[in-house]
PDB file of C-alpha atoms in Angstrom:
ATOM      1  CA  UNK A 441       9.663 -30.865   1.679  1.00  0.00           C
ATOM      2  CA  UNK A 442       8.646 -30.279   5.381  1.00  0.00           C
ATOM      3  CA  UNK A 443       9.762 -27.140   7.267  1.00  0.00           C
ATOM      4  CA  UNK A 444      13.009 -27.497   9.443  1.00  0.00           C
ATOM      5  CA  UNK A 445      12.291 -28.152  12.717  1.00  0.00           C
ATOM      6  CA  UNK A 446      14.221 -25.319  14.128  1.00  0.00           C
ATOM      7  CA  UNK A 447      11.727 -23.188  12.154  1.00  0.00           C
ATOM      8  CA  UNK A 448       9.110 -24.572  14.223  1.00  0.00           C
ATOM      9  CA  UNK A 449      11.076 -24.424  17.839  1.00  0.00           C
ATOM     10  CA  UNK A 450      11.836 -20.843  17.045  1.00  0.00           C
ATOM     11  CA  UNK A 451       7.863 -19.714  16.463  1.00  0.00           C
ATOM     12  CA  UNK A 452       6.486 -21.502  19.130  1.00  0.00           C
ATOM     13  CA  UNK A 453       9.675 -20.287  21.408  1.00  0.00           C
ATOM     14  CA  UNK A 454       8.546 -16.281  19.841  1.00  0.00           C
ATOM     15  CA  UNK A 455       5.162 -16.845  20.937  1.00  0.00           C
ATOM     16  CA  UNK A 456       4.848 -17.869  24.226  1.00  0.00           C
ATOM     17  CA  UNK A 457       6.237 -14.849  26.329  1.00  0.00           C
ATOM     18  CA  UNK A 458       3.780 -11.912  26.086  1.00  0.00           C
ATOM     19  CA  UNK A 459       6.214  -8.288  24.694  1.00  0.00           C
ATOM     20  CA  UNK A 460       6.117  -6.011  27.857  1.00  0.00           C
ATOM     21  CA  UNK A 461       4.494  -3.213  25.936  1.00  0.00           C
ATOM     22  CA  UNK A 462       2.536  -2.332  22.642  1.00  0.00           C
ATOM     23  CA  UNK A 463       3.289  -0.240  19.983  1.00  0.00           C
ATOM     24  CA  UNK A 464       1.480   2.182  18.425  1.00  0.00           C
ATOM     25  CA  UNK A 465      -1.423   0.442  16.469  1.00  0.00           C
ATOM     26  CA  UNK A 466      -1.487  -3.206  18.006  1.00  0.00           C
ATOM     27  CA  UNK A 467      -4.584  -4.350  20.125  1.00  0.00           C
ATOM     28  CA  UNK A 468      -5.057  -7.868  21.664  1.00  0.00           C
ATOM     29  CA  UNK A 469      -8.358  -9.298  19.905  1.00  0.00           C
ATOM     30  CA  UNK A 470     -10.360 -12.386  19.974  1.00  0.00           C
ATOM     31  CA  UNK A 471     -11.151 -14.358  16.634  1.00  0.00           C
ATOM     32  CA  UNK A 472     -14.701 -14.932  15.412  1.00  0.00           C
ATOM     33  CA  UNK A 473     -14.067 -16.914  13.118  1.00  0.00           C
ATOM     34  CA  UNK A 474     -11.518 -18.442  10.322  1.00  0.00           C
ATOM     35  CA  UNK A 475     -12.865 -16.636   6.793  1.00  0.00           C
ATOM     36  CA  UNK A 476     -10.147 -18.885   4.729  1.00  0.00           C
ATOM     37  CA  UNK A 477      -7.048 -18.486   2.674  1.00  0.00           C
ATOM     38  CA  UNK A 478      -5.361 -17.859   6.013  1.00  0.00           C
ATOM     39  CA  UNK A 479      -7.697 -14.769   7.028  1.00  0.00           C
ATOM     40  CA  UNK A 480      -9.111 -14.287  10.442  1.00  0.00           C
ATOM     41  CA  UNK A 481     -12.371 -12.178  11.596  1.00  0.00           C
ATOM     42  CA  UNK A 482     -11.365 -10.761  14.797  1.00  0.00           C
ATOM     43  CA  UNK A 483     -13.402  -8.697  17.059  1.00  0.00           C
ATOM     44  CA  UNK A 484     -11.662  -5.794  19.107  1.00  0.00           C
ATOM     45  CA  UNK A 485     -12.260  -5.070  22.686  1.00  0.00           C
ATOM     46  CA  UNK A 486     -14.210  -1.732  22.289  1.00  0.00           C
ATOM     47  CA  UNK A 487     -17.888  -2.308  22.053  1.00  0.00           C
ATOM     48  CA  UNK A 488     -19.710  -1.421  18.894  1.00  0.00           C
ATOM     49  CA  UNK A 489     -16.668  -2.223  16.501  1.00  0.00           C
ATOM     50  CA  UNK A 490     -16.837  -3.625  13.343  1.00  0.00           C
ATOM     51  CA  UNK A 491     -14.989  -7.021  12.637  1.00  0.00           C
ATOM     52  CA  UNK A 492     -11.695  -6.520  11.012  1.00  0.00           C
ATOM     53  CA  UNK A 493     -10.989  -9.061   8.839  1.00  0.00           C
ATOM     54  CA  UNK A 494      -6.657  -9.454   9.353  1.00  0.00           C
ATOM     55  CA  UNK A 495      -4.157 -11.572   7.737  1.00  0.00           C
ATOM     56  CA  UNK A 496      -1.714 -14.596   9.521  1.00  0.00           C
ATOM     57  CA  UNK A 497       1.738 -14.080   8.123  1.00  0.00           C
ATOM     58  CA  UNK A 498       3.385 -16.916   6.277  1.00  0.00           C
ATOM     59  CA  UNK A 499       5.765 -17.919   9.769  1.00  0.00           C
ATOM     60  CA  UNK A 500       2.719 -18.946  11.386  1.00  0.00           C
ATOM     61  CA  UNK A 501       0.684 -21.205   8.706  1.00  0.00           C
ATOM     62  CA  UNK A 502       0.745 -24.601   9.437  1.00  0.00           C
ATOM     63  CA  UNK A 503       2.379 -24.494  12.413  1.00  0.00           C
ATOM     64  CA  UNK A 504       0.745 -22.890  14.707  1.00  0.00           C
ATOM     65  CA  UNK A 505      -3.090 -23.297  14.936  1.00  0.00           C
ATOM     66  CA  UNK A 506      -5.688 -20.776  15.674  1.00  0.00           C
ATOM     67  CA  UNK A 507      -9.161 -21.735  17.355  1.00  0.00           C
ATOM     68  CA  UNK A 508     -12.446 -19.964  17.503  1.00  0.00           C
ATOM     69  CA  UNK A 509     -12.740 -17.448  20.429  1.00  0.00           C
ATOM     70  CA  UNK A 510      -8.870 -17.383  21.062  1.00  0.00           C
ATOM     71  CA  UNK A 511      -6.608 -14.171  21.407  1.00  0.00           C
ATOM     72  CA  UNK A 512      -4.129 -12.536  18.830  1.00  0.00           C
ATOM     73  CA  UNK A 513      -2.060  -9.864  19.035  1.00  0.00           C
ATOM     74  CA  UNK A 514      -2.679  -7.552  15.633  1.00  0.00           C
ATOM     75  CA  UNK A 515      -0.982  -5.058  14.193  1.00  0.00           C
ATOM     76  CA  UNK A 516      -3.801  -2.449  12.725  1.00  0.00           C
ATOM     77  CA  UNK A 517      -1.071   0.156  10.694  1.00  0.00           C
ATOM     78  CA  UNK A 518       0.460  -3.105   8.423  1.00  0.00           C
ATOM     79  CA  UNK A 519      -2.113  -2.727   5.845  1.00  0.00           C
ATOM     80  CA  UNK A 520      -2.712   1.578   5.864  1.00  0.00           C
ATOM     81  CA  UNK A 521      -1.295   2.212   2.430  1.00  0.00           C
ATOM     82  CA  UNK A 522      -2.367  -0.536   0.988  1.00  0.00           C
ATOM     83  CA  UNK A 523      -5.780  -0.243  -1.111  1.00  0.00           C
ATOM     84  CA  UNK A 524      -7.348  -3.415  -0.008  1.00  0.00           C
ATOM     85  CA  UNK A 525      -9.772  -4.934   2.548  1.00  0.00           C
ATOM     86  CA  UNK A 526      -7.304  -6.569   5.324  1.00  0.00           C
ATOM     87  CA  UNK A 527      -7.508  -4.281   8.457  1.00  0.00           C
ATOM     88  CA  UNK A 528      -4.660  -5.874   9.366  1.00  0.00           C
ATOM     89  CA  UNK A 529      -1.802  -8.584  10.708  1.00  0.00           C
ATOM     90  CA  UNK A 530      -1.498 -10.863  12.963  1.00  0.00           C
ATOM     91  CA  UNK A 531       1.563 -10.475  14.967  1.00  0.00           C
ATOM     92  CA  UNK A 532       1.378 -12.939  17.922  1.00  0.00           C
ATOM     93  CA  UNK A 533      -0.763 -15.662  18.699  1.00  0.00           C
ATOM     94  CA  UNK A 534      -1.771 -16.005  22.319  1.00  0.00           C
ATOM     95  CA  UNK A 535      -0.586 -19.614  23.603  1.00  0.00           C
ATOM     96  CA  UNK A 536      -0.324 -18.707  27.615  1.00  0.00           C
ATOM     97  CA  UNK A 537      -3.269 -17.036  28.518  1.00  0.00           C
ATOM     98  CA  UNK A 538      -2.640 -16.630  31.821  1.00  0.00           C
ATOM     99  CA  UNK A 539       0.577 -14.953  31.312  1.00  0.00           C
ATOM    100  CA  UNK A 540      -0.819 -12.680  28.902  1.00  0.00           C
ATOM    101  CA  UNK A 541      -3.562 -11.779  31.053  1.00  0.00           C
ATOM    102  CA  UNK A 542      -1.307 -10.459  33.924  1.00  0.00           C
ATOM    103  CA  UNK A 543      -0.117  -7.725  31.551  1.00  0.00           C
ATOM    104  CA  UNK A 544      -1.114  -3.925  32.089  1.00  0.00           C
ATOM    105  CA  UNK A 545      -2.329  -4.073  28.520  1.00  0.00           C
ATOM    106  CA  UNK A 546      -4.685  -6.962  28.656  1.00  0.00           C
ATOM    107  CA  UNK A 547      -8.507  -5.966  27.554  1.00  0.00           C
ATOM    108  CA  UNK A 548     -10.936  -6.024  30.920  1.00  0.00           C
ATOM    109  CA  UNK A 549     -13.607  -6.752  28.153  1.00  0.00           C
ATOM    110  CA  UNK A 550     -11.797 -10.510  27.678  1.00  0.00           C
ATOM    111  CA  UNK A 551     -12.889 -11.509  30.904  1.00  0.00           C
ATOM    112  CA  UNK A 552     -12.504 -15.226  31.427  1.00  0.00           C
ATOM    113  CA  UNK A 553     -15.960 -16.740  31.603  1.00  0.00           C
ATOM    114  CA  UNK A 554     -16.413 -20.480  33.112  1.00  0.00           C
ATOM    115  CA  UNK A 555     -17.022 -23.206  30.987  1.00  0.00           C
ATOM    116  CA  UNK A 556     -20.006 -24.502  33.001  1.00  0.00           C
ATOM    117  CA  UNK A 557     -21.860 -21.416  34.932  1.00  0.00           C
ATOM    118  CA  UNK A 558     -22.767 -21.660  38.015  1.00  0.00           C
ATOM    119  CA  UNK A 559     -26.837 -21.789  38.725  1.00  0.00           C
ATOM    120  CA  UNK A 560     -27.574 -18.563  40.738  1.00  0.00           C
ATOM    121  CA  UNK A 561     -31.028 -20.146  41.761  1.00  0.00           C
ATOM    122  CA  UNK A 562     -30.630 -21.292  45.236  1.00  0.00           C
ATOM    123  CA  UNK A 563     -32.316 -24.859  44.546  1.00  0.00           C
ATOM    124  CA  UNK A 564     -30.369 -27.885  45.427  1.00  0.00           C
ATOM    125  CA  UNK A 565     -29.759 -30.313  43.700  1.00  0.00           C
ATOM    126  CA  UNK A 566     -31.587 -34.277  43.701  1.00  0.00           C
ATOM    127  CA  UNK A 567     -28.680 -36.032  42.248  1.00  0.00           C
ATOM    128  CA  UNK A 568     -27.812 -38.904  43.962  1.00  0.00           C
ATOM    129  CA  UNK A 569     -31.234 -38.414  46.580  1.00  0.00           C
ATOM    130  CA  UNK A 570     -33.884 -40.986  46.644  1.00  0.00           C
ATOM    131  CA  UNK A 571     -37.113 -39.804  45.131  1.00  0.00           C
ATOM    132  CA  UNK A 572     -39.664 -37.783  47.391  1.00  0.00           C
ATOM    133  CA  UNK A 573     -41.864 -40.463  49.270  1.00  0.00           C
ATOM    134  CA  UNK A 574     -46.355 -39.797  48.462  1.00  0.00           C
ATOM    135  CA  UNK A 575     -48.127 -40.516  51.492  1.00  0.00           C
ATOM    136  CA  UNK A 576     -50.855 -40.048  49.759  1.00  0.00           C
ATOM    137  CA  UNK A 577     -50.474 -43.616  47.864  1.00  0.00           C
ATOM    138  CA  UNK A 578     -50.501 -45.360  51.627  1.00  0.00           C
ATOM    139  CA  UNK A 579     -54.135 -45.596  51.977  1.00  0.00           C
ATOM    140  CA  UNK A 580     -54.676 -48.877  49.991  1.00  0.00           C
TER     141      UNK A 580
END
């Protein structure tokens, strides 16, 4: 039997404000990639760290989805006595970017980057233009 919808309102309604602060041990990160069984390889802002392979609870399976190069919110102390190799949990999955960017906390190492970069050459371009005319091919 399906989930009640209330269940659903309530996570997405939970996820789309950004907390005002984090607590000891939480980091914003970007994914990598899905590994399976609901694990995530996330990369942390910091440059040189390892992947941490962290877990999505059971709240968020199945109901909200998780893309490659997107940002969670993880929780890095949920797994310290455990004997295992999660690094940690996912807390809160970034829906609102631009909300969550506006935040004191935000990583400057997530900068947004443009889906189609500009050319820095200064050539322009010959769409639309009629091709260059030979005058060299008048002499017949």
């Amino acid at each position: 039997m399906a989930r009640p919808k209330r269940n659903l309102l309530a996570t997405a309604q939970e996820t789309s404000s950004p907390p005002a602060s984090l607590a000891q041990g939480q980091e914003i990160a970007r994914v990598r990639k899905a590994e399976g069984k609901n694990l995530y390889s996330v990369e942390l802002p910091s440059a040189g760290a390892k992947p941490l392979l962290v877990e999505l609870p059971s709240r968020f399976r199945s109901q909200i989805w998780i893309k490659r190069g997107g940002h969670v919110l993880i929780d890095t102390n949920a797994f310290v006595d455990r004997d295992n190799k999660l690094d940690g949990e996912i807390i809160n999955v970034v829906r609102d970017e631009k909300l969550w960017r506006k935040q004191p906390y935000w990583p400057a190492e997530f900068v947004k980057k443009p889906a189609y970069p500009d050319d820095s050459d200064e050539e322009e371009s010959n769409v639309g233009q009629m091709p260059p005319s030979d005058d060299s091919d008048s002499g017949i």
